[in-house]
Short mmCIF file of C-alpha atoms and ligand atoms in Angstrom, two decimals:
data_model
loop_
_atom_site.label_atom_id
_atom_site.label_comp_id
_atom_site.label_asym_id
_atom_site.label_seq_id
_atom_site.Cartn_x
_atom_site.Cartn_y
_atom_site.Cartn_z
CA MET A 1 52.25 12.33 56.76
CA THR A 2 50.30 14.36 54.12
CA PHE A 3 49.92 18.11 53.91
CA ARG A 4 47.80 20.42 51.85
CA ILE A 5 49.68 22.99 49.73
CA ARG A 6 47.85 26.03 48.46
CA MET A 7 49.56 27.75 45.61
CA LEU A 8 49.48 31.62 45.09
CA PRO A 9 48.37 33.43 43.11
CA SER A 10 46.20 30.73 41.36
CA GLY A 11 44.71 29.28 44.57
CA LYS A 12 45.13 25.71 43.21
CA GLU A 13 45.90 23.03 45.83
CA PHE A 14 47.75 19.72 45.93
CA SER A 15 48.87 17.21 48.55
CA ALA A 16 52.49 16.59 49.59
CA GLU A 17 54.04 13.87 51.66
CA LYS A 18 56.60 14.99 54.34
CA THR A 19 59.18 12.70 52.56
CA GLU A 20 58.83 14.22 48.97
CA THR A 21 59.97 17.62 47.65
CA LEU A 22 57.32 20.20 46.87
CA LEU A 23 58.38 20.02 43.19
CA GLU A 24 57.87 16.25 43.11
CA ALA A 25 54.48 16.51 44.74
CA ALA A 26 53.34 19.26 42.38
CA LEU A 27 54.36 17.38 39.28
CA ARG A 28 52.73 14.15 40.55
CA SER A 29 49.53 16.19 40.88
CA GLY A 30 49.76 17.33 37.25
CA ILE A 31 50.70 20.93 38.04
CA ALA A 32 53.00 22.61 35.61
CA LEU A 33 55.72 24.55 37.37
CA LYS A 34 58.82 26.37 36.11
CA TYR A 35 61.97 24.40 36.90
CA ASN A 36 65.12 23.23 35.14
CA CYS A 37 67.72 21.03 36.90
CA ASN A 38 65.64 19.45 39.68
CA ASN A 39 68.83 19.12 41.79
CA GLY A 40 69.36 22.51 43.47
CA THR A 41 71.78 23.99 40.89
CA CYS A 42 69.86 26.43 38.71
CA GLY A 43 67.50 28.33 40.99
CA GLY A 44 64.68 27.87 38.41
CA CYS A 45 62.16 26.41 40.81
CA GLY A 46 62.13 29.35 43.25
CA GLY A 47 59.00 29.98 45.34
CA ARG A 48 58.15 32.05 48.36
CA LEU A 49 56.67 30.70 51.57
CA VAL A 50 53.67 32.78 52.77
CA ALA A 51 52.34 30.49 55.54
CA GLY A 52 53.40 27.26 57.17
CA LYS A 53 56.73 25.58 57.81
CA THR A 54 59.08 23.70 55.49
CA HIS A 55 62.45 21.97 55.82
CA ASP A 56 65.35 21.51 53.40
CA THR A 57 65.29 17.94 52.04
CA PHE A 58 68.51 18.19 50.02
CA HIS A 59 71.60 20.45 50.03
CA HIS A 60 71.51 22.86 47.13
CA ASP A 61 74.44 24.52 45.41
CA PHE A 62 72.34 27.49 44.30
CA VAL A 63 72.77 30.22 46.92
CA LEU A 64 69.83 32.17 48.17
CA SER A 65 70.87 35.46 49.79
CA ASP A 66 70.05 36.24 53.46
CA THR A 67 67.46 38.72 52.30
CA GLN A 68 65.74 36.11 50.12
CA LYS A 69 65.79 33.58 53.00
CA ALA A 70 64.28 36.27 55.35
CA GLN A 71 61.58 36.81 52.77
CA GLY A 72 60.72 33.13 52.73
CA HIS A 73 62.25 32.19 49.39
CA VAL A 74 62.81 28.39 48.88
CA LEU A 75 63.81 26.05 46.10
CA LEU A 76 60.87 23.73 45.53
CA CYS A 77 63.16 20.84 44.34
CA CYS A 78 65.04 20.81 47.63
CA THR A 79 62.28 21.62 50.08
CA SER A 80 59.59 19.62 51.76
CA ALA A 81 56.49 20.51 53.85
CA GLU A 82 56.38 20.34 57.71
CA THR A 83 52.80 21.65 57.85
CA ASP A 84 50.03 22.77 55.47
CA LEU A 85 51.43 25.55 53.37
CA GLU A 86 50.58 28.60 51.27
CA ILE A 87 53.39 29.32 48.81
CA GLU A 88 53.92 31.64 45.90
CA VAL A 89 55.06 29.70 42.86
CA ASN A 90 55.72 30.25 39.19
CA GLU A 91 53.11 28.15 37.36
CA ILE A 92 53.31 27.62 33.62
CA GLY A 93 49.88 28.87 32.51
CA ARG A 94 50.05 28.13 28.77
CA ALA A 95 51.45 25.42 26.52
CA GLU A 96 53.76 28.02 24.85
CA GLY A 97 55.54 28.30 28.27
CA ILE A 98 56.80 24.71 28.12
CA PRO A 99 60.35 24.41 26.83
CA GLN A 100 61.07 22.33 23.76
CA GLN A 101 62.86 19.15 24.70
CA GLN A 102 64.63 16.28 23.05
CA ILE A 103 64.97 13.04 24.95
CA ALA A 104 66.29 9.58 24.07
CA THR A 105 63.62 7.22 25.38
CA LYS A 106 63.47 3.47 25.55
CA VAL A 107 60.62 1.22 24.45
CA GLU A 108 59.26 -0.16 27.79
CA ARG A 109 56.41 -2.24 26.34
CA LEU A 110 54.35 -2.87 23.19
CA GLU A 111 50.84 -3.68 24.18
CA ARG A 112 48.74 -5.12 21.43
CA VAL A 113 45.19 -4.14 22.54
CA GLN A 114 43.47 -5.27 19.36
CA GLU A 115 44.43 -6.55 15.89
CA ASP A 116 45.27 -3.10 14.38
CA THR A 117 46.19 -1.01 17.50
CA ILE A 118 49.31 -1.11 19.69
CA ILE A 119 49.81 0.93 22.78
CA LEU A 120 53.42 2.03 22.77
CA HIS A 121 54.91 2.58 26.22
CA LEU A 122 58.16 4.64 26.40
CA ARG A 123 60.32 5.41 29.34
CA THR A 124 62.47 8.54 29.79
CA PRO A 125 65.68 8.61 31.76
CA ARG A 126 64.96 9.29 35.49
CA SER A 127 66.97 12.60 35.24
CA GLN A 128 65.13 13.83 32.15
CA THR A 129 61.40 13.48 32.44
CA LEU A 130 59.22 15.12 29.88
CA ARG A 131 57.38 18.36 30.57
CA PHE A 132 54.13 18.77 28.66
CA PHE A 133 50.46 19.68 28.91
CA ALA A 134 47.86 16.88 28.58
CA GLY A 135 46.57 16.75 24.99
CA GLN A 136 49.83 17.80 23.32
CA HIS A 137 51.79 15.76 20.80
CA LEU A 138 55.46 14.89 20.11
CA SER A 139 57.63 13.97 17.19
CA LEU A 140 58.79 10.39 17.41
CA ALA A 141 62.00 9.34 15.54
CA ILE A 142 63.39 5.85 15.08
CA ASP A 143 66.67 5.38 13.17
CA GLY A 144 65.92 4.70 9.42
CA VAL A 145 62.18 5.38 9.69
CA PRO A 146 60.44 8.62 8.75
CA GLN A 147 59.47 10.40 11.93
CA ARG A 148 55.82 10.79 12.99
CA SER A 149 53.94 13.25 15.14
CA LYS A 150 51.84 11.38 17.79
CA SER A 151 49.59 12.53 20.56
CA LEU A 152 50.63 11.65 24.11
CA ALA A 153 48.08 9.38 25.73
CA SER A 154 49.40 9.60 29.31
CA CYS A 155 49.22 12.15 32.11
CA PRO A 156 51.87 14.86 32.69
CA CYS A 157 51.75 13.65 36.32
CA ASN A 158 53.58 10.50 35.22
CA ALA A 159 56.21 12.18 33.04
CA MET A 160 58.73 9.33 32.98
CA HIS A 161 56.23 6.82 31.45
CA LEU A 162 54.91 8.06 28.20
CA GLN A 163 52.13 6.34 26.18
CA PHE A 164 51.10 6.52 22.54
CA HIS A 165 48.33 4.76 20.62
CA ILE A 166 49.46 3.49 17.15
CA ARG A 167 46.95 2.35 14.64
CA HIS A 168 48.24 -0.04 11.91
CA VAL A 169 47.99 1.77 8.55
CA PRO A 170 49.09 -0.58 5.72
CA GLY A 171 51.99 0.97 3.83
CA GLU A 172 52.70 3.80 6.27
CA PRO A 173 56.34 3.29 7.31
CA PHE A 174 56.14 4.30 10.91
CA SER A 175 53.20 2.16 11.87
CA GLU A 176 54.56 -0.72 9.77
CA TYR A 177 57.76 -0.55 11.72
CA VAL A 178 56.07 -0.45 15.06
CA PHE A 179 53.84 -3.39 14.20
CA ARG A 180 56.62 -5.56 12.56
CA GLN A 181 59.97 -4.73 13.89
CA LEU A 182 60.03 -2.48 17.00
CA LYS A 183 61.35 -4.33 20.09
CA PRO A 184 61.40 -3.58 23.81
CA SER A 185 64.53 -1.55 24.91
CA GLN A 186 64.98 0.02 21.46
CA THR A 187 65.70 3.79 21.43
CA ILE A 188 63.11 6.30 20.22
CA MET A 189 64.07 10.03 20.16
CA ILE A 190 61.17 12.24 21.14
CA ALA A 191 61.02 16.01 20.39
CA GLY A 192 58.48 18.54 21.55
CA PRO A 193 55.92 19.06 22.90
CA GLN A 194 53.63 20.82 20.44
CA GLY A 195 50.06 21.76 20.20
CA SER A 196 47.51 23.90 22.08
CA PHE A 197 44.80 21.21 22.44
CA THR A 198 45.05 21.33 26.27
CA LEU A 199 42.74 21.53 29.20
CA ASP A 200 41.47 24.94 30.20
CA GLU A 201 42.30 24.60 33.95
CA SER A 202 40.78 28.06 34.74
CA SER A 203 37.30 26.95 33.61
CA HIS A 204 34.69 25.51 36.07
CA ARG A 205 32.17 24.67 33.30
CA PRO A 206 31.12 20.96 32.82
CA ILE A 207 33.17 19.19 30.18
CA ILE A 208 32.09 17.03 27.21
CA LEU A 209 34.84 15.13 25.47
CA LEU A 210 34.48 13.38 22.08
CA ALA A 211 37.19 10.95 20.89
CA TYR A 212 37.22 9.49 17.42
CA GLU A 213 39.08 6.15 16.99
CA THR A 214 42.66 6.38 18.31
CA GLY A 215 42.02 10.13 18.77
CA PHE A 216 41.06 8.73 22.13
CA ALA A 217 44.83 9.16 23.10
CA PRO A 218 44.92 12.91 23.78
CA ILE A 219 41.41 12.74 25.24
CA LYS A 220 42.73 10.08 27.69
CA SER A 221 45.64 12.32 28.58
CA ILE A 222 43.27 15.25 29.31
CA ILE A 223 40.88 13.03 31.47
CA GLU A 224 43.87 11.63 33.52
CA HIS A 225 45.12 15.16 33.95
CA ALA A 226 41.66 16.37 35.11
CA ILE A 227 41.58 13.46 37.59
CA ALA A 228 45.09 14.35 38.91
CA LEU A 229 43.94 17.97 39.36
CA GLU A 230 40.86 16.69 41.19
CA LEU A 231 38.49 18.84 38.97
CA GLU A 232 35.04 18.70 40.32
CA GLN A 233 32.90 19.57 37.33
CA PRO A 234 31.05 16.82 35.51
CA LEU A 235 32.95 15.08 32.63
CA HIS A 236 31.12 13.18 29.93
CA LEU A 237 33.19 11.09 27.50
CA TYR A 238 31.73 10.01 24.15
CA TRP A 239 33.99 7.69 22.31
CA MET A 240 33.11 7.00 18.57
CA ALA A 241 34.64 3.88 17.02
CA HIS A 242 33.74 3.04 13.41
CA LYS A 243 33.43 -0.70 14.17
CA PRO A 244 31.45 -1.93 17.13
CA GLY A 245 33.89 -3.18 19.86
CA ASP A 246 36.80 -1.11 18.67
CA HIS A 247 36.83 0.86 21.87
CA TYR A 248 40.16 -0.70 22.84
CA LEU A 249 40.37 0.70 26.33
CA LYS A 250 36.65 0.39 27.31
CA ASN A 251 37.60 -1.24 30.59
CA LEU A 252 39.65 1.78 31.59
CA CYS A 253 36.64 3.98 30.74
CA ARG A 254 34.42 1.64 32.93
CA SER A 255 36.99 1.94 35.78
CA TRP A 256 36.70 5.78 35.60
CA LEU A 257 32.90 5.29 35.74
CA ASP A 258 33.19 3.21 38.83
CA ALA A 259 35.73 5.47 40.60
CA LEU A 260 34.39 8.95 39.83
CA ASP A 261 31.04 10.38 40.82
CA ASN A 262 31.33 13.15 38.23
CA PHE A 263 32.12 10.95 35.18
CA LYS A 264 29.84 9.57 32.37
CA PHE A 265 30.86 7.41 29.50
CA THR A 266 29.06 6.75 26.26
CA ALA A 267 30.53 4.38 23.61
CA LEU A 268 29.27 5.12 20.16
CA ASP A 269 29.88 3.08 16.98
CA GLY A 270 29.55 4.16 13.41
CA GLY A 271 27.81 0.95 12.21
CA SER A 272 30.52 -0.24 10.00
CA THR A 273 29.65 -2.53 7.06
CA ALA A 274 31.40 -5.85 6.54
CA GLY A 275 35.04 -5.38 5.38
CA GLU A 276 35.41 -1.78 6.45
CA SER A 277 38.44 -1.32 8.70
CA SER A 278 38.82 1.35 11.41
CA TRP A 279 41.83 2.97 9.66
CA GLU A 280 39.87 3.24 6.46
CA ALA A 281 37.16 5.06 8.33
CA SER A 282 39.72 7.52 9.69
CA ALA A 283 41.04 8.09 6.19
CA ASP A 284 37.91 8.03 4.18
CA PRO A 285 36.22 11.49 4.35
CA ALA A 286 32.75 10.17 3.77
CA LEU A 287 32.93 7.46 6.43
CA GLY A 288 34.63 9.85 8.90
CA LEU A 289 31.90 12.48 8.31
CA ARG A 290 29.08 9.97 8.75
CA ASP A 291 30.65 8.70 12.03
CA MET A 292 31.14 12.24 13.37
CA GLU A 293 27.67 13.38 12.44
CA THR A 294 26.30 10.41 14.50
CA ALA A 295 28.52 11.44 17.34
CA GLY A 296 27.49 15.10 17.11
CA THR A 297 23.80 14.18 16.97
CA ALA A 298 24.34 12.01 20.14
CA ILE A 299 25.86 14.92 21.98
CA THR A 300 23.37 17.57 20.92
CA THR A 301 20.37 15.16 21.77
CA GLY A 302 21.78 14.67 25.31
CA TYR A 303 22.79 18.35 25.55
CA PRO A 304 20.47 20.53 23.45
CA ASP A 305 22.00 23.75 24.95
CA LEU A 306 25.79 23.69 24.96
CA SER A 307 26.26 27.31 25.87
CA GLY A 308 27.53 26.50 29.43
CA TYR A 309 29.89 23.68 28.50
CA ASP A 310 33.49 23.15 27.37
CA VAL A 311 33.89 20.66 24.56
CA TYR A 312 37.09 18.81 23.67
CA LEU A 313 37.04 16.77 20.50
CA THR A 314 39.36 14.87 18.22
CA ALA A 315 38.16 14.53 14.57
CA PRO A 316 39.49 13.65 11.15
CA ASP A 317 40.24 16.93 9.37
CA SER A 318 37.68 16.12 6.71
CA SER A 319 34.83 16.32 9.27
CA ALA A 320 36.17 18.76 11.84
CA GLN A 321 34.40 21.81 10.48
CA GLU A 322 30.99 19.98 10.14
CA ILE A 323 31.10 18.70 13.74
CA ALA A 324 32.21 22.19 14.97
CA SER A 325 29.22 23.75 13.17
CA LEU A 326 26.86 21.22 14.49
CA LEU A 327 27.93 21.94 18.09
CA GLN A 328 27.94 25.66 17.62
CA GLN A 329 24.29 25.49 16.27
CA ALA A 330 23.52 23.99 19.73
CA GLY A 331 24.89 27.18 21.35
CA LEU A 332 28.54 26.18 22.00
CA PRO A 333 30.61 29.46 21.97
CA GLU A 334 33.73 29.20 19.73
CA GLU A 335 36.09 29.83 22.64
CA GLN A 336 34.65 26.84 24.51
CA LEU A 337 35.36 24.45 21.68
CA HIS A 338 38.75 22.71 21.73
CA LEU A 339 39.46 20.80 18.54
CA ASP A 340 42.33 18.49 17.63
CA VAL A 341 42.19 17.93 13.89
CA MET A 342 45.58 16.76 12.83
CA LYS A 343 46.07 13.50 10.91
CA ARG A 344 47.98 11.88 13.62
CA PHE A 345 45.55 9.06 14.38
S1 FES B 1 65.00 23.15 39.48
FE1 FES B 1 66.99 23.92 39.52
S2 FES B 1 67.25 24.56 41.61
FE2 FES B 1 65.35 23.58 41.54
#
């Protein structure tokens, strides 16, 4: 049995099964709520029932006073819905509100999606899932290898299974290790999250996303988060790859196209010449700039007036300012431009 839960004061909604806790249902829907222990001990997930009926799913050691109970206070990690609900909750509104975490994860799978790109799947312990906003990044540390900062490519709604896109960069120790030595079940320490390249959930403007090369990772995270939140505004994804055919998750983009009425996908390529590899394009300012100008022109041709749009883009730092200027010349206000310019991809 499924119920509709309306959160106050934001007015956001999510679905909850009768058999799951309200906290589980909210997290599965990509909603960032304040909580700590997830087992009824700390009191950190408190909410207040305004309308509807709930039942206790689990015993909790944290004691609610009689007055709190009379006022409708509940612990979301120990409570399930009996009816549709309206409930006051503590949502985390900004990336800065997420606590810093350190978690020992295990390599679940190494998925070679093309010659020079691996999708790294990590799994957290069940009792220690990662809290983050879509689009953020983490520090990854393997014993004996210099640590690297990498963007999460997965949705916060699936916080036990984390995904990262690793490009092979010859001579760079972390990527060399991932490509040549890393094995399933090995331990990787993650720390974070960091970064403010996150979805503006309060906006109802249509969204344009531009990913460059493996900068697709945080864009994918944001799209999956938008899908989990059931955002209704149009989403148009542009994915620029330096070499034709280097859109290593094109089938996933096509599946979004089939499943979502509000989604468009445009694959762009930078017209590489023979011998140029994708990682060279990411690293070479001239190639990166040329690719991003092509991408910017494609967007401004399709959308000559960007004043009513939110734009999310990943770009090599060598071309970030140029692409930002190009979009702003088409009317995009600065506060509606979300840029991820770090050299993580
Ligand atoms: S998260 Fe600690 S009591 Fe619910």
